[in-house]
Amino acid sequence: MRYLRLIICLMRYHFLRILEFRTEVVSWWIVNLMWPILALLSTNIIFGQVNSVAGWTKNEVLLVVCLQEIFIGVIWIFAIPSLIDFAKLIPKGDFDQLLLKPVNLRFLITFNKFEFDQYPRIFIMAYITSKILMGFGVVNMINIILGVVIFFIGVILFYNLYFIISTTTFWFTKLHNLEDFFADIMNFGRYPVYIFNNGLRFLLTYVIPAAFMSTFPAQAFLGRLNILYLILGIFVCVVSFIFSQWFWNFALKRYSSASS
Amino acid sequence: MNLVTFTALWLSTNSSQIGTYSRPEIISYYIFATLLWWIVGWHCFWQVREAIRDGTISTKALIKPSSYYWQMFFSELGWHTIGIPIGLLTSTLLIYMLRDYVAIPSFIDNFFPLILALVLSTLLIFSLNLVLALFTFWFTETQSFPHFIWAGLTFLGGQGIPISFIPGIWHTLVIYMPFRYMASFPLEILFGQIHSSEIVGGFIIGIIWLAIFSLAYRLLWREGTKAYSAYGG
């Protein structure tokens, strides 16, 4: 409960902060609606030239695109902004202040910042996703639950990966381009991973969880997901979280402050 | 990443002809689009934005008897002397690795228009970056502004999908927008997708946009420096 109250407190703080920069919020709302709409339009244009992509039809690919955009929205609510901020704390010498706080440090690093400009993207893409799914007519409650579960498995996997790489800031003090790097990584999830050859598909399934971002949730919603991927996802979630925590503790023990 | 994703996308369709491009041509398209970005891509937005926010623009530009536009242009040009060889090396390696799948276009016939188109692209992207950055004189937070350029280039400028795939009236609209001349126009000349009269028409539209951006720069610079107040610097 204490940590939940902290999250609410931090959300309220950041909400009040963004009210000071209303123009910025509006411009980000426009940007965060522009990207998904253009992605959907370009998918329509692609299917003006071809009938299918790696055996996926137009509506199936549109479903993947929508889920990828929702994924980007969700991961940008707090995880990525917080970890981007963390990557800047150590070079600036502000990390020491967090060490003194009486809360779990990883919790503080992860929920340090909240962005409210992704909500229009999430809501509109969720609406379009529901319309596409209704068009298929094969969706039932089990598929929906499965799809949501595997979607959030993708969120956790991506967060763990980003957290592990952000932890290397303790050694490589300037990691300011992580944001661009992960934005490009997320682009791999825009279309079904089956468009890639076996090697790249392996990488995007088992190393960089792009498949869990949108392809597997789409398959789950459509009732076509191999249950082994769900089991694999849960397993990798647990293992990656344990590893990320171990790596975090390993890095903290070797941290030496420049200021205190 | 666009190169990898879109190449894989088109290859997975098993079509030998994709729009006005053959399969080898569409793969070559993305390799050359990547090379093009190394040549004409500019990122002066962040530099100018930070200079305005932290006040250093006072010493860098306001008290100097030179044009800030050209000062930034030649400053950024230095980075391109590194970027262009890297782009050429990367593209050469990619072409070698994918040599069974690509078709290198012959650009001898269109060499001169191609070079002019690259110069036009360079100036357009640089000018738009600079114009957007100058809005920092009024808006403290302008981090979202470059997204309009990136989205425009990806979806309307041919970096994501060739604009010849855009149907009907939308294609006509895209022809008159500036993004085409930042990325797609040189590629269309390179791949022989447009003919002499269209090339001339394209240059006219591109130069009009360059004039618009130049006027916008002058206006924003004049009004921005009037409104500007710095701390420190």
Coordinates of C-alpha atoms in Angstrom, one line a residue:
Chain A
M1 CA 0.0 0.0 0.0
R2 CA 2.9 2.3 0.8
Y3 CA 4.4 1.9 -2.6
L4 CA 1.0 2.4 -4.2
R5 CA 0.5 5.6 -2.4
L6 CA 4.0 6.7 -3.5
I7 CA 3.1 6.0 -7.1
I8 CA -0.1 8.0 -6.8
C9 CA 1.9 10.8 -5.2
L10 CA 4.5 10.8 -8.0
M11 CA 1.8 10.7 -10.7
R12 CA 0.1 13.7 -9.1
Y13 CA 3.4 15.6 -8.9
H14 CA 4.1 15.0 -12.6
F15 CA 0.5 15.8 -13.6
L16 CA 0.8 19.1 -11.9
R17 CA 4.1 19.7 -13.5
I18 CA 2.8 19.1 -17.0
L19 CA 0.0 21.6 -16.4
E20 CA 2.8 24.2 -16.3
F21 CA 3.7 23.3 -19.9
R22 CA 0.4 22.9 -21.6
T23 CA 1.7 23.8 -25.0
E24 CA 4.2 21.0 -24.8
V25 CA 1.5 18.5 -23.7
V26 CA -0.7 19.4 -26.6
S27 CA 2.1 19.2 -29.1
W28 CA 3.1 15.7 -27.7
W29 CA -0.6 14.7 -28.0
I30 CA -0.5 15.7 -31.6
V31 CA 2.8 13.8 -32.2
N32 CA 1.6 10.7 -30.4
L33 CA -1.5 10.6 -32.5
M34 CA 0.3 11.5 -35.7
W35 CA 2.7 8.5 -35.6
P36 CA 0.1 5.7 -35.2
I37 CA -2.2 7.2 -37.7
L38 CA 0.5 7.5 -40.3
A39 CA 1.6 4.0 -39.4
L40 CA -1.9 2.7 -40.1
L41 CA -2.1 4.7 -43.3
S42 CA 1.2 3.4 -44.6
T43 CA 0.0 -0.1 -43.9
N44 CA -3.0 0.6 -46.0
I45 CA -0.7 1.9 -48.7
I46 CA 1.5 -1.3 -48.5
F47 CA -1.6 -3.4 -49.0
G48 CA -2.5 -1.4 -52.0
Q49 CA 0.5 -3.1 -53.6
V50 CA 0.4 -6.6 -52.1
N51 CA -2.3 -9.0 -50.8
S52 CA -0.4 -10.4 -47.9
V53 CA 2.8 -10.1 -45.9
A54 CA 4.4 -13.3 -44.7
G55 CA 1.0 -14.9 -45.0
W56 CA -0.7 -12.2 -42.8
T57 CA -3.7 -10.4 -44.3
K58 CA -4.3 -6.7 -44.2
N59 CA -6.5 -6.7 -41.1
E60 CA -4.1 -9.0 -39.2
V61 CA -1.2 -6.7 -40.0
L62 CA -3.3 -3.6 -38.9
L63 CA -4.0 -5.5 -35.7
V64 CA -0.2 -5.9 -35.2
V65 CA 0.4 -2.2 -35.9
C66 CA -2.2 -1.1 -33.4
L67 CA -0.8 -3.4 -30.7
Q68 CA 2.7 -2.1 -31.3
E69 CA 1.4 1.5 -31.0
I70 CA -0.4 0.6 -27.7
F71 CA 2.8 -1.0 -26.5
I72 CA 4.8 2.1 -27.2
G73 CA 2.2 4.1 -25.4
V74 CA 2.2 1.9 -22.3
I75 CA 6.0 1.6 -22.1
W76 CA 6.3 5.4 -22.4
I77 CA 3.9 6.1 -19.5
F78 CA 6.6 5.6 -16.9
A79 CA 9.2 3.0 -17.6
I80 CA 11.2 4.6 -20.4
P81 CA 11.0 8.2 -19.2
S82 CA 12.1 7.1 -15.7
L83 CA 15.0 5.1 -17.0
I84 CA 16.1 7.9 -19.4
D85 CA 16.2 10.2 -16.4
F86 CA 18.2 7.6 -14.5
A87 CA 20.8 7.5 -17.2
K88 CA 21.3 11.3 -16.7
L89 CA 21.5 11.2 -12.9
I90 CA 24.9 9.6 -12.6
P91 CA 26.8 11.9 -14.9
K92 CA 25.1 14.9 -13.1
G93 CA 25.9 13.5 -9.7
D94 CA 22.3 13.5 -8.6
F95 CA 22.1 9.8 -8.0
D96 CA 23.4 10.1 -4.5
Q97 CA 20.2 11.9 -3.4
L98 CA 18.2 8.8 -4.4
L99 CA 20.4 6.5 -2.4
L100 CA 19.4 8.3 0.8
K101 CA 15.7 7.8 0.2
P102 CA 13.9 5.3 2.5
V103 CA 12.3 3.4 -0.4
N104 CA 13.4 0.6 -2.6
L105 CA 15.9 2.2 -5.1
R106 CA 14.8 0.2 -8.1
F107 CA 11.2 1.2 -7.4
L108 CA 12.3 4.8 -7.3
I109 CA 14.3 4.5 -10.5
T110 CA 11.4 2.8 -12.3
F111 CA 8.5 5.0 -11.2
N112 CA 10.4 8.3 -10.9
K113 CA 8.7 9.9 -13.9
F114 CA 5.3 9.7 -15.5
E115 CA 4.2 11.0 -18.9
F116 CA 0.6 11.8 -19.6
D117 CA 0.9 12.5 -23.3
Q118 CA 0.5 8.8 -24.4
Y119 CA -3.0 8.4 -23.2
P120 CA -4.7 9.6 -26.4
R121 CA -2.5 7.2 -28.4
I122 CA -3.4 4.3 -26.1
F123 CA -7.2 5.0 -26.1
I124 CA -7.5 5.6 -29.8
M125 CA -5.4 2.6 -30.8
A126 CA -7.3 0.4 -28.3
Y127 CA -10.6 1.5 -29.9
I128 CA -9.3 0.7 -33.4
T129 CA -7.9 -2.6 -32.1
S130 CA -11.4 -3.5 -30.7
K131 CA -13.0 -2.6 -34.0
I132 CA -10.5 -4.8 -36.0
L133 CA -11.0 -7.7 -33.6
M134 CA -14.8 -7.4 -33.9
G135 CA -14.4 -7.7 -37.6
F136 CA -12.7 -11.1 -37.2
G137 CA -15.6 -12.4 -35.2
V138 CA -13.5 -15.2 -33.6
V139 CA -12.5 -13.4 -30.4
N140 CA -13.7 -14.8 -27.1
M141 CA -12.9 -13.9 -23.4
I142 CA -10.1 -16.5 -23.1
N143 CA -8.3 -15.1 -26.2
I144 CA -8.6 -11.6 -24.9
I145 CA -7.2 -12.5 -21.5
L146 CA -4.4 -14.5 -23.1
G147 CA -3.6 -11.6 -25.4
V148 CA -3.5 -9.1 -22.6
V149 CA -1.4 -11.4 -20.5
I150 CA 1.2 -11.9 -23.2
F151 CA 1.1 -8.2 -24.0
F152 CA 2.1 -7.3 -20.5
I153 CA 4.7 -10.1 -20.6
G154 CA 6.2 -8.1 -23.5
V155 CA 6.1 -4.9 -21.4
I156 CA 7.9 -6.6 -18.5
L157 CA 10.5 -8.2 -20.8
F158 CA 11.2 -4.9 -22.5
Y159 CA 11.4 -3.1 -19.2
N160 CA 13.8 -5.6 -17.8
L161 CA 16.0 -5.3 -21.0
Y162 CA 16.0 -1.5 -20.8
F163 CA 16.7 -1.7 -17.1
I164 CA 19.7 -4.0 -17.6
I165 CA 21.2 -1.8 -20.3
S166 CA 20.5 1.4 -18.2
T167 CA 22.3 -0.1 -15.3
T168 CA 25.5 -0.1 -17.4
T169 CA 25.4 3.7 -16.9
F170 CA 27.4 3.0 -13.8
W171 CA 30.3 2.1 -16.0
F172 CA 29.5 4.0 -19.3
T173 CA 28.5 7.3 -17.7
K174 CA 27.1 8.8 -20.9
L175 CA 24.3 6.7 -22.4
H176 CA 22.1 9.4 -23.8
N177 CA 21.1 7.7 -27.0
L178 CA 19.3 4.8 -25.3
E179 CA 16.0 6.4 -26.1
D180 CA 16.8 6.5 -29.8
F181 CA 18.2 2.9 -29.7
F182 CA 15.1 1.5 -28.1
A183 CA 12.8 3.5 -30.3
D184 CA 14.4 1.8 -33.3
I185 CA 14.2 -1.6 -31.5
M186 CA 10.4 -1.1 -31.0
N187 CA 10.1 -0.4 -34.8
F188 CA 10.9 -4.1 -35.3
G189 CA 7.6 -4.9 -33.7
R190 CA 5.6 -2.8 -36.2
Y191 CA 5.0 -5.8 -38.5
P192 CA 4.7 -9.5 -37.8
V193 CA 8.1 -10.9 -36.9
Y194 CA 7.5 -13.6 -39.5
I195 CA 8.6 -11.2 -42.2
F196 CA 12.2 -11.7 -41.0
N197 CA 14.4 -14.6 -41.8
N198 CA 15.0 -17.3 -39.2
G199 CA 18.1 -15.7 -37.7
L200 CA 16.6 -12.3 -37.2
R201 CA 13.3 -13.9 -36.1
F202 CA 15.1 -15.8 -33.4
L203 CA 16.8 -12.6 -32.2
L204 CA 13.5 -10.7 -32.1
T205 CA 11.8 -13.5 -30.2
Y206 CA 14.3 -14.7 -27.7
V207 CA 16.8 -11.8 -27.3
I208 CA 15.0 -8.6 -28.1
P209 CA 11.3 -9.3 -27.2
A210 CA 9.8 -7.6 -30.3
A211 CA 7.6 -10.6 -31.0
F212 CA 6.0 -10.3 -27.6
M213 CA 5.3 -6.6 -28.3
S214 CA 2.7 -7.1 -30.9
T215 CA 2.9 -10.4 -33.0
F216 CA 2.2 -12.8 -30.1
P217 CA -0.6 -10.7 -28.6
A218 CA -2.2 -10.5 -32.0
Q219 CA -1.9 -14.2 -32.4
A220 CA -3.4 -14.7 -29.0
F221 CA -6.3 -12.4 -29.7
L222 CA -7.0 -14.4 -32.9
G223 CA -6.7 -17.7 -31.1
R224 CA -3.6 -18.8 -33.0
L225 CA -0.9 -18.5 -30.3
N226 CA 1.2 -21.5 -29.6
I227 CA 0.8 -21.9 -25.8
L228 CA 4.5 -22.7 -25.5
Y229 CA 5.2 -19.0 -26.2
L230 CA 3.1 -18.0 -23.2
I231 CA 5.0 -20.4 -21.0
L232 CA 8.3 -19.3 -22.5
G233 CA 7.3 -15.6 -21.9
I234 CA 6.5 -16.2 -18.3
F235 CA 9.8 -18.1 -17.8
V236 CA 11.9 -15.4 -19.5
C237 CA 10.0 -12.7 -17.5
V238 CA 11.0 -14.3 -14.2
V239 CA 14.6 -15.1 -15.3
S240 CA 15.2 -11.6 -16.8
F241 CA 13.7 -9.9 -13.7
I242 CA 16.0 -12.0 -11.4
F243 CA 19.0 -11.3 -13.5
S244 CA 18.2 -7.6 -13.8
Q245 CA 17.9 -7.4 -10.0
W246 CA 21.2 -9.3 -9.5
F247 CA 22.9 -7.0 -12.1
W248 CA 21.5 -3.9 -10.4
N249 CA 22.9 -5.0 -7.0
F250 CA 26.2 -5.9 -8.6
A251 CA 26.4 -2.5 -10.1
L252 CA 25.4 -0.7 -6.9
K253 CA 28.1 -2.4 -4.9
R254 CA 30.7 -1.0 -7.3
Y255 CA 29.2 2.5 -7.5
S256 CA 31.5 5.2 -6.1
S257 CA 30.0 8.6 -5.9
A258 CA 31.9 11.6 -7.2
S259 CA 30.3 14.0 -4.8
S260 CA 30.1 12.5 -1.4
Chain B
M1 CA 16.0 -0.1 -38.8
N2 CA 13.8 1.1 -41.6
L3 CA 16.1 -0.5 -44.0
V4 CA 15.9 -3.9 -42.3
T5 CA 12.2 -3.8 -41.5
F6 CA 11.0 -2.6 -44.9
T7 CA 13.4 -4.8 -46.9
A8 CA 12.2 -7.8 -44.9
L9 CA 8.6 -6.7 -45.4
W10 CA 8.8 -6.5 -49.2
L11 CA 10.8 -9.7 -49.5
S12 CA 8.2 -11.6 -47.5
T13 CA 5.5 -10.7 -50.0
N14 CA 7.1 -13.0 -52.7
S15 CA 6.1 -10.4 -55.3
S16 CA 8.5 -9.9 -58.2
Q17 CA 7.1 -6.5 -58.9
I18 CA 6.1 -4.1 -56.2
G19 CA 4.4 -1.0 -57.6
T20 CA 6.8 0.7 -60.0
Y21 CA 9.8 -1.1 -58.5
S22 CA 11.1 -4.6 -59.2
R23 CA 12.1 -6.7 -56.2
P24 CA 15.9 -5.9 -56.5
E25 CA 15.1 -2.3 -57.1
I26 CA 13.0 -2.0 -53.9
I27 CA 15.8 -3.5 -51.8
S28 CA 18.3 -1.1 -53.5
Y29 CA 15.8 1.7 -52.8
Y30 CA 16.2 1.3 -49.0
I31 CA 20.0 0.9 -49.2
F32 CA 20.2 4.1 -51.1
A33 CA 17.7 5.8 -48.8
T34 CA 20.0 4.9 -45.9
L35 CA 23.0 6.3 -47.8
L36 CA 20.9 9.4 -48.6
W37 CA 20.2 10.1 -45.0
W38 CA 23.9 10.0 -44.1
I39 CA 24.5 12.6 -46.8
V40 CA 21.6 15.0 -46.3
G41 CA 20.4 14.3 -42.7
W42 CA 20.8 17.2 -40.4
H43 CA 20.4 17.4 -36.6
C44 CA 21.1 21.1 -35.9
F45 CA 17.7 21.4 -34.2
W46 CA 19.0 20.1 -30.8
Q47 CA 22.1 22.3 -31.0
V48 CA 20.2 25.5 -31.7
R49 CA 17.5 24.6 -29.2
E50 CA 20.1 24.2 -26.4
A51 CA 21.9 27.4 -27.4
I52 CA 18.7 29.3 -27.0
R53 CA 17.7 27.6 -23.8
D54 CA 21.1 28.0 -22.1
G55 CA 21.8 31.5 -23.4
T56 CA 24.9 30.7 -25.3
I57 CA 23.3 31.9 -28.5
S58 CA 24.1 35.4 -27.3
T59 CA 27.8 34.8 -27.7
K60 CA 27.5 32.4 -30.6
A61 CA 25.3 34.5 -32.8
L62 CA 23.8 37.7 -31.4
I63 CA 27.0 39.6 -31.0
K64 CA 28.7 38.2 -34.1
P65 CA 28.5 40.1 -37.5
S66 CA 27.7 36.9 -39.4
S67 CA 24.6 35.0 -40.5
Y68 CA 23.7 32.4 -37.9
Y69 CA 22.1 30.4 -40.7
W70 CA 25.4 30.0 -42.5
Q71 CA 27.4 29.7 -39.3
M72 CA 25.3 26.7 -38.3
F73 CA 25.3 25.3 -41.8
F74 CA 29.1 25.2 -42.1
S75 CA 29.4 24.0 -38.5
E76 CA 27.1 21.0 -39.3
L77 CA 28.8 20.5 -42.6
G78 CA 31.9 19.4 -40.7
W79 CA 30.0 16.4 -39.3
H80 CA 29.0 15.4 -42.7
T81 CA 32.6 15.0 -43.8
I82 CA 32.6 12.1 -41.4
G83 CA 29.1 11.0 -42.0
I84 CA 29.4 10.7 -45.8
P85 CA 32.3 8.3 -45.8
I86 CA 30.6 6.2 -43.1
G87 CA 27.4 6.1 -45.2
L88 CA 29.3 5.1 -48.3
L89 CA 31.2 2.4 -46.5
T90 CA 28.0 1.0 -44.9
S91 CA 26.1 1.1 -48.1
T92 CA 28.9 -0.6 -50.0
L93 CA 29.1 -3.3 -47.4
L94 CA 25.3 -3.8 -47.6
I95 CA 25.3 -3.9 -51.4
Y96 CA 28.1 -6.5 -51.3
M97 CA 26.3 -8.6 -48.7
L98 CA 23.0 -8.4 -50.7
R99 CA 24.6 -8.5 -54.1
D100 CA 22.4 -11.3 -55.3
Y101 CA 19.2 -9.3 -54.4
V102 CA 20.0 -5.8 -55.4
A103 CA 19.9 -3.8 -58.6
I104 CA 22.3 -0.9 -58.7
P105 CA 20.7 1.9 -60.8
S106 CA 22.7 3.6 -63.4
F107 CA 22.9 7.2 -62.5
I108 CA 25.2 8.4 -65.2
D109 CA 22.4 9.9 -67.3
N110 CA 20.9 11.7 -64.3
F111 CA 24.1 12.5 -62.5
F112 CA 23.8 16.3 -62.7
P113 CA 20.1 16.5 -61.6
L114 CA 20.9 13.9 -58.8
I115 CA 23.7 16.1 -57.4
L116 CA 21.4 19.2 -57.6
A117 CA 18.6 17.2 -55.9
L118 CA 21.0 16.2 -53.1
V119 CA 22.0 19.8 -52.6
L120 CA 18.3 20.8 -52.5
S121 CA 17.6 18.1 -50.0
T122 CA 20.4 19.2 -47.8
L123 CA 19.3 22.8 -47.7
L124 CA 15.7 21.9 -47.2
I125 CA 16.3 19.6 -44.2
F126 CA 18.7 22.0 -42.7
S127 CA 16.4 25.0 -43.1
L128 CA 13.4 23.2 -41.6
N129 CA 15.4 22.0 -38.7
L130 CA 16.6 25.5 -38.1
V131 CA 13.1 27.1 -38.5
L132 CA 11.6 24.6 -36.0
A133 CA 14.5 25.2 -33.5
L134 CA 13.8 29.0 -33.5
F135 CA 10.4 28.4 -32.0
T136 CA 12.4 27.8 -28.8
F137 CA 12.5 31.6 -28.5
W138 CA 8.9 31.4 -27.5
F139 CA 8.2 27.8 -26.3
T140 CA 10.6 26.5 -23.6
E141 CA 9.8 22.9 -24.4
T142 CA 10.1 22.1 -28.1
Q143 CA 11.3 18.5 -27.9
S144 CA 8.3 17.2 -29.9
F145 CA 8.9 19.5 -32.9
P146 CA 11.5 17.3 -34.7
H147 CA 8.9 14.5 -34.7
F148 CA 7.0 16.4 -37.4
I149 CA 10.1 16.2 -39.6
W150 CA 10.8 12.5 -38.9
A151 CA 7.2 11.5 -39.4
G152 CA 7.0 13.6 -42.5
L153 CA 10.2 12.0 -43.9
T154 CA 9.1 8.5 -43.0
F155 CA 5.6 8.5 -44.4
L156 CA 5.4 11.4 -46.8
G157 CA 9.1 11.7 -47.9
G158 CA 9.7 8.2 -49.1
Q159 CA 12.0 7.0 -46.3
G160 CA 9.4 4.4 -45.2
I161 CA 7.6 3.6 -48.4
P162 CA 8.1 5.0 -51.9
I163 CA 5.7 7.8 -52.4
S164 CA 4.8 6.4 -55.8
F165 CA 2.8 3.9 -53.8
I166 CA 0.5 6.6 -52.4
P167 CA -2.7 6.5 -54.4
G168 CA -4.7 9.2 -56.1
I169 CA -5.2 12.7 -54.8
W170 CA -3.0 11.9 -51.8
H171 CA -0.1 11.4 -54.1
T172 CA -0.7 14.8 -55.7
L173 CA -0.7 16.4 -52.2
V174 CA 2.5 14.7 -51.3
I175 CA 4.1 16.0 -54.5
Y176 CA 3.5 19.5 -53.3
M177 CA 4.7 19.0 -49.7
P178 CA 8.3 19.6 -48.8
F179 CA 9.1 16.2 -47.4
R180 CA 9.3 14.6 -50.9
Y181 CA 12.2 16.9 -51.8
M182 CA 14.1 16.1 -48.6
A183 CA 14.3 12.3 -49.3
S184 CA 12.2 10.9 -52.1
F185 CA 13.1 13.3 -54.9
P186 CA 16.8 12.3 -55.2
L187 CA 15.8 8.6 -55.0
E188 CA 13.2 9.0 -57.7
I189 CA 15.8 10.6 -60.0
L190 CA 18.3 7.9 -59.1
F191 CA 15.9 5.0 -60.0
G192 CA 14.6 6.8 -63.1
Q193 CA 11.1 6.9 -61.7
I194 CA 10.5 10.4 -63.0
H195 CA 11.3 12.1 -66.4
S196 CA 12.8 15.4 -67.4
S197 CA 9.7 17.5 -67.2
E198 CA 8.8 16.0 -63.8
I199 CA 12.4 16.6 -62.6
V200 CA 12.2 20.3 -63.6
G201 CA 8.8 20.6 -62.0
G202 CA 10.2 19.0 -58.8
F203 CA 13.1 21.4 -58.6
I204 CA 10.7 24.4 -59.0
I205 CA 8.5 23.2 -56.1
G206 CA 11.6 22.3 -54.0
I207 CA 13.1 25.8 -54.6
I208 CA 9.8 27.4 -53.6
W209 CA 9.8 25.5 -50.4
L210 CA 13.4 26.5 -49.8
A211 CA 12.4 30.1 -50.3
I212 CA 9.5 29.7 -47.8
F213 CA 11.8 28.2 -45.2
S214 CA 14.3 30.9 -45.7
L215 CA 11.7 33.6 -45.3
A216 CA 10.4 31.8 -42.2
Y217 CA 13.9 31.7 -40.8
R218 CA 14.4 35.5 -41.3
L219 CA 11.1 36.3 -39.8
L220 CA 11.5 34.0 -36.8
W221 CA 15.1 35.1 -36.2
R222 CA 14.1 38.8 -36.3
E223 CA 11.1 38.4 -34.0
G224 CA 12.8 35.8 -31.8
T225 CA 15.8 38.0 -31.1
K226 CA 13.5 40.8 -30.2
A227 CA 11.6 38.6 -27.7
Y228 CA 14.8 36.9 -26.4
S229 CA 16.3 37.5 -23.0
A230 CA 19.1 35.4 -21.7
Y231 CA 20.5 34.5 -18.3
G232 CA 24.3 34.2 -18.1
G233 CA 26.0 33.5 -21.4

